[in-house]
Coordinates of C-alpha atoms in Angstrom, one line a residue:
X59 CA -9.7 73.4 -49.0
X60 CA -12.3 71.4 -50.9
X61 CA -15.4 70.2 -49.0
X62 CA -14.6 66.5 -49.7
X63 CA -11.1 66.9 -48.3
X64 CA -12.4 68.7 -45.2
X65 CA -14.9 65.9 -44.6
X66 CA -12.2 63.2 -44.8
X67 CA -10.0 65.2 -42.3
X68 CA -12.8 65.5 -39.9
X69 CA -13.5 61.8 -40.0
X70 CA -9.9 61.0 -39.3
X71 CA -9.8 63.3 -36.3
X72 CA -13.0 61.7 -34.9
X73 CA -11.5 58.2 -35.3
X74 CA -8.2 59.3 -33.7
X75 CA -10.0 60.9 -30.7
X76 CA -12.0 57.7 -30.2
X77 CA -8.9 55.6 -30.2
X78 CA -7.1 57.8 -27.7
X79 CA -10.2 57.7 -25.4
X80 CA -10.3 53.9 -25.7
X81 CA -6.6 53.5 -24.9
X82 CA -6.9 55.8 -22.0
X83 CA -9.8 53.8 -20.7
X84 CA -7.9 50.5 -20.9
X85 CA -4.9 52.1 -19.2
X86 CA -7.1 53.3 -16.4
X87 CA -8.6 49.8 -16.0
X88 CA -5.1 48.2 -16.0
X89 CA -3.9 50.6 -13.3
X90 CA -6.9 50.0 -11.2
X91 CA -6.5 46.2 -11.4
X92 CA -2.9 46.4 -10.4
X93 CA -3.7 48.6 -7.4
X94 CA -6.2 46.2 -5.9
X95 CA -7.2 42.5 -5.8
X96 CA -8.3 41.0 -9.1
X97 CA -10.5 38.4 -7.4
X98 CA -13.1 39.4 -4.8
X99 CA -12.9 36.9 -1.9
X100 CA -16.0 34.8 -1.5
X101 CA -17.6 33.9 1.8
X102 CA -15.9 30.4 1.7
X103 CA -12.5 32.0 1.4
X104 CA -13.2 34.0 4.6
X105 CA -14.2 30.9 6.6
X106 CA -11.8 30.2 9.4
X107 CA -10.6 26.7 9.4
X108 CA -8.4 24.3 11.3
X109 CA -6.8 21.2 9.6
X110 CA -5.5 18.4 11.8
X111 CA -4.2 14.9 11.3
X112 CA -5.3 12.2 13.7
X113 CA -3.9 8.7 14.1
X114 CA -5.4 5.5 15.5
X115 CA -3.8 2.1 16.2
X116 CA -5.2 -1.1 17.5
X117 CA -3.6 -4.5 17.9
X118 CA -4.9 -8.0 17.4
X119 CA -3.5 -11.5 17.6
X120 CA -2.8 -13.1 14.2
X121 CA -4.8 -16.2 13.4
X122 CA -3.2 -17.3 10.2
X123 CA 0.4 -18.3 9.2
X124 CA 1.3 -18.3 5.5
X125 CA 4.4 -20.3 4.6
X126 CA 6.1 -20.1 1.2
X127 CA 8.0 -23.3 0.6
X128 CA 9.7 -24.7 -2.4
X129 CA 11.5 -27.8 -3.6
X130 CA 14.6 -27.5 -5.8
X131 CA 16.5 -30.0 -7.9
X132 CA 19.6 -29.6 -10.1
X133 CA 20.4 -32.3 -12.7
X134 CA 22.2 -32.5 -16.0
X135 CA 18.9 -33.0 -17.8
X136 CA 16.2 -30.3 -17.9
X137 CA 13.3 -32.8 -18.1
X138 CA 14.6 -34.8 -15.2
X139 CA 15.1 -31.7 -13.0
X140 CA 11.5 -30.5 -13.8
X141 CA 10.0 -34.0 -13.2
X142 CA 11.8 -34.5 -9.9
X143 CA 10.8 -31.0 -8.6
X144 CA 7.2 -31.6 -9.6
X145 CA 7.0 -35.1 -8.1
X146 CA 8.5 -34.0 -4.8
X147 CA 6.3 -30.9 -4.5
X148 CA 3.2 -33.0 -5.2
X149 CA 4.3 -35.3 -2.4
X150 CA 4.5 -32.3 -0.1
X151 CA 1.0 -31.1 -1.2
X152 CA -0.5 -34.6 -0.6
X153 CA 1.1 -34.8 2.9
X154 CA -0.3 -31.4 3.8
X155 CA -3.8 -32.3 2.7
X156 CA -3.5 -35.5 4.5
X157 CA -2.6 -33.7 7.7
X158 CA -5.8 -31.6 7.5
X159 CA -4.8 -28.5 5.5
X160 CA -7.6 -27.5 3.1
X161 CA -6.4 -27.8 -0.5
X162 CA -7.9 -24.4 -1.1
X163 CA -5.3 -23.0 1.3
X164 CA -2.4 -24.3 -0.9
X165 CA -1.5 -22.3 -4.0
X166 CA 1.4 -22.5 -6.5
X167 CA 3.4 -19.3 -6.5
X168 CA 6.4 -20.0 -8.7
X169 CA 7.8 -22.6 -11.2
X170 CA 11.2 -22.0 -12.8
X171 CA 13.7 -24.0 -14.8
X172 CA 17.1 -22.3 -15.2
X173 CA 20.3 -23.5 -16.9
X174 CA 23.4 -23.6 -14.8
X175 CA 26.7 -22.6 -16.5
X176 CA 30.3 -23.5 -16.0
X177 CA 33.5 -23.6 -18.1
X178 CA 35.3 -20.4 -17.2
X179 CA 35.9 -18.2 -20.3
X180 CA 33.6 -20.2 -22.5
X181 CA 30.5 -20.8 -20.4
X182 CA 28.5 -23.9 -21.2
X183 CA 25.4 -25.4 -19.7
X184 CA 26.4 -28.1 -17.2
X185 CA 23.0 -28.6 -15.5
X186 CA 19.4 -27.4 -15.1
X187 CA 17.9 -26.2 -11.8
X188 CA 14.1 -26.6 -11.3
X189 CA 12.2 -24.9 -8.6
X190 CA 8.5 -25.3 -7.6
X191 CA 7.1 -23.0 -4.9
X192 CA 3.8 -23.0 -3.0
X193 CA 2.0 -20.9 -0.4
X194 CA 0.4 -22.7 2.5
X195 CA -2.1 -21.1 4.8
X196 CA -1.9 -22.6 8.3
X197 CA -5.0 -21.7 10.3
X198 CA -4.3 -23.9 13.3
X199 CA -1.4 -22.0 14.7
X200 CA -0.9 -24.6 17.5
X201 CA 0.1 -27.1 14.8
X202 CA 2.2 -24.7 12.7
X203 CA 5.6 -26.0 13.9
X204 CA 4.5 -29.6 13.1
X205 CA 3.3 -28.5 9.6
X206 CA 6.7 -26.9 8.9
X207 CA 8.3 -30.2 10.0
X208 CA 6.0 -32.2 7.7
X209 CA 7.1 -30.0 4.8
X210 CA 10.7 -30.5 5.6
X211 CA 10.4 -34.2 6.1
X212 CA 8.4 -34.8 2.9
X213 CA 10.5 -32.5 0.7
X214 CA 13.8 -33.8 2.1
X215 CA 17.0 -32.0 1.3
X216 CA 15.3 -30.4 -1.7
X217 CA 13.1 -28.3 0.7
X218 CA 13.4 -24.5 0.9
X219 CA 11.5 -22.5 3.4
X220 CA 11.5 -19.1 1.8
X221 CA 9.3 -17.0 4.1
X222 CA 6.6 -17.0 6.8
X223 CA 4.1 -14.2 7.5
X224 CA 1.4 -13.9 10.1
X225 CA -1.9 -12.2 9.4
X226 CA -5.4 -11.7 10.7
X227 CA -8.0 -13.3 8.5
X228 CA -10.8 -10.9 9.3
X229 CA -9.5 -7.5 10.6
X230 CA -12.7 -5.5 9.7
X231 CA -13.5 -4.8 13.4
X232 CA -9.9 -3.8 14.1
X233 CA -10.0 -1.4 11.1
X234 CA -13.2 0.2 12.5
X235 CA -11.7 0.6 15.9
X236 CA -8.5 2.1 14.4
X237 CA -10.6 4.5 12.3
X238 CA -12.6 5.6 15.3
X239 CA -9.5 6.3 17.3
X240 CA -8.0 8.3 14.5
X241 CA -11.0 10.5 14.2
X242 CA -11.3 11.0 18.0
X243 CA -7.6 11.9 18.0
X244 CA -8.1 14.5 15.2
X245 CA -11.2 16.0 17.0
X246 CA -9.3 16.3 20.3
X247 CA -6.5 18.2 18.5
X248 CA -8.9 20.4 16.7
X249 CA -10.8 21.3 19.9
X250 CA -7.5 22.2 21.6
X251 CA -6.5 24.5 18.7
X252 CA -10.0 26.1 18.7
X253 CA -9.7 26.8 22.5
X254 CA -6.2 28.3 22.1
X255 CA -7.5 30.6 19.4
X256 CA -10.5 31.6 21.5
X257 CA -13.0 30.1 19.0
X258 CA -15.5 27.2 18.8
X259 CA -15.2 24.1 16.7
X260 CA -17.9 24.1 14.0
X261 CA -18.9 21.6 11.4
X262 CA -16.6 19.2 9.6
X263 CA -15.7 20.5 6.1
X264 CA -13.8 17.5 4.8
X265 CA -12.3 14.1 5.8
X266 CA -9.6 12.1 4.1
X267 CA -7.9 9.0 5.4
X268 CA -5.0 6.6 4.7
X269 CA -4.4 3.1 6.1
X270 CA -1.2 2.4 7.9
X271 CA 1.1 -0.5 7.3
X272 CA 2.2 -3.3 9.5
X273 CA 5.9 -4.1 9.6
X274 CA 6.5 -7.5 8.0
X275 CA 7.6 -10.3 10.3
X276 CA 11.1 -11.5 9.2
X277 CA 11.2 -15.1 7.9
X278 CA 13.0 -17.8 9.9
X279 CA 16.4 -19.1 8.8
X280 CA 16.0 -22.3 6.7
X281 CA 17.0 -25.2 8.9
X282 CA 18.1 -28.8 8.3
X283 CA 15.4 -31.5 8.1
X284 CA 16.3 -33.0 11.5
X285 CA 15.6 -29.7 13.3
X286 CA 12.6 -28.6 11.2
X287 CA 10.0 -29.9 13.6
X288 CA 11.5 -27.9 16.5
X289 CA 11.2 -24.5 14.9
X290 CA 9.8 -22.1 17.5
X291 CA 6.9 -19.9 16.1
X292 CA 5.3 -17.0 18.0
X293 CA 2.5 -15.0 16.3
X294 CA 2.9 -12.0 18.6
X295 CA 0.6 -9.0 17.9
X296 CA -0.3 -7.3 14.7
X297 CA -1.0 -3.6 14.5
X298 CA -3.7 -1.9 12.4
X299 CA -3.2 1.8 12.0
X300 CA -5.1 4.6 10.3
X301 CA -4.3 8.2 9.7
X302 CA -7.1 10.7 9.0
X303 CA -7.0 14.4 8.0
X304 CA -10.0 16.4 9.0
X305 CA -10.8 20.1 8.3
X306 CA -13.2 21.8 10.7
X307 CA -14.8 25.2 10.5
X308 CA -14.0 27.6 13.4
X309 CA -16.7 29.9 14.7

């Protein structure tokens, strides 16, 4: 065989041998990775932890009543319906301000003008219905019933009492108290779990919280003007709740 041919053959054999060795090495690495963990656990992964959820609830007496009231007129003419609703609602607002309600505590929430249809198979517009709604914050709860009566008397038969809701104007201290109770509850649970496991509660690793909700107070049933002043109103108690999730280290 010529020298040049023998040299080419030798080169091919060397390349083939190197390829076989490389493939064998990769196969060995793959087999090794499948037989054991591919990620070495860190110290943090080995840390023993306990995760608990604590809840806290406190109650306070509401100091504000918000009333949503509207006046509603239906007339054949759109402009007349709108004008009558606007004029009557303005009279209600003036009466409320005259009774001592701060104008800043009165806000318009809705103004609508809707056609009313009739005529069976071929509907036609027979009238227009105008509605003007306001929110009124009543801070003197002892006069809330009288304020509702004033709204009904001034608005007349066009009055609609849509809803009432009690609230606490400044609940910051209640929120702090509820948060403290939630954390104390979580810590108490964590200490119990640590004791049961024969371990000691260590440092806090993380804290996350979520505020609870207070069930809404259902609105009273709208009443005729003559009975409006006698509507019984009781603020009751309002709950502030918190839920906190805390992770502690166990040692």
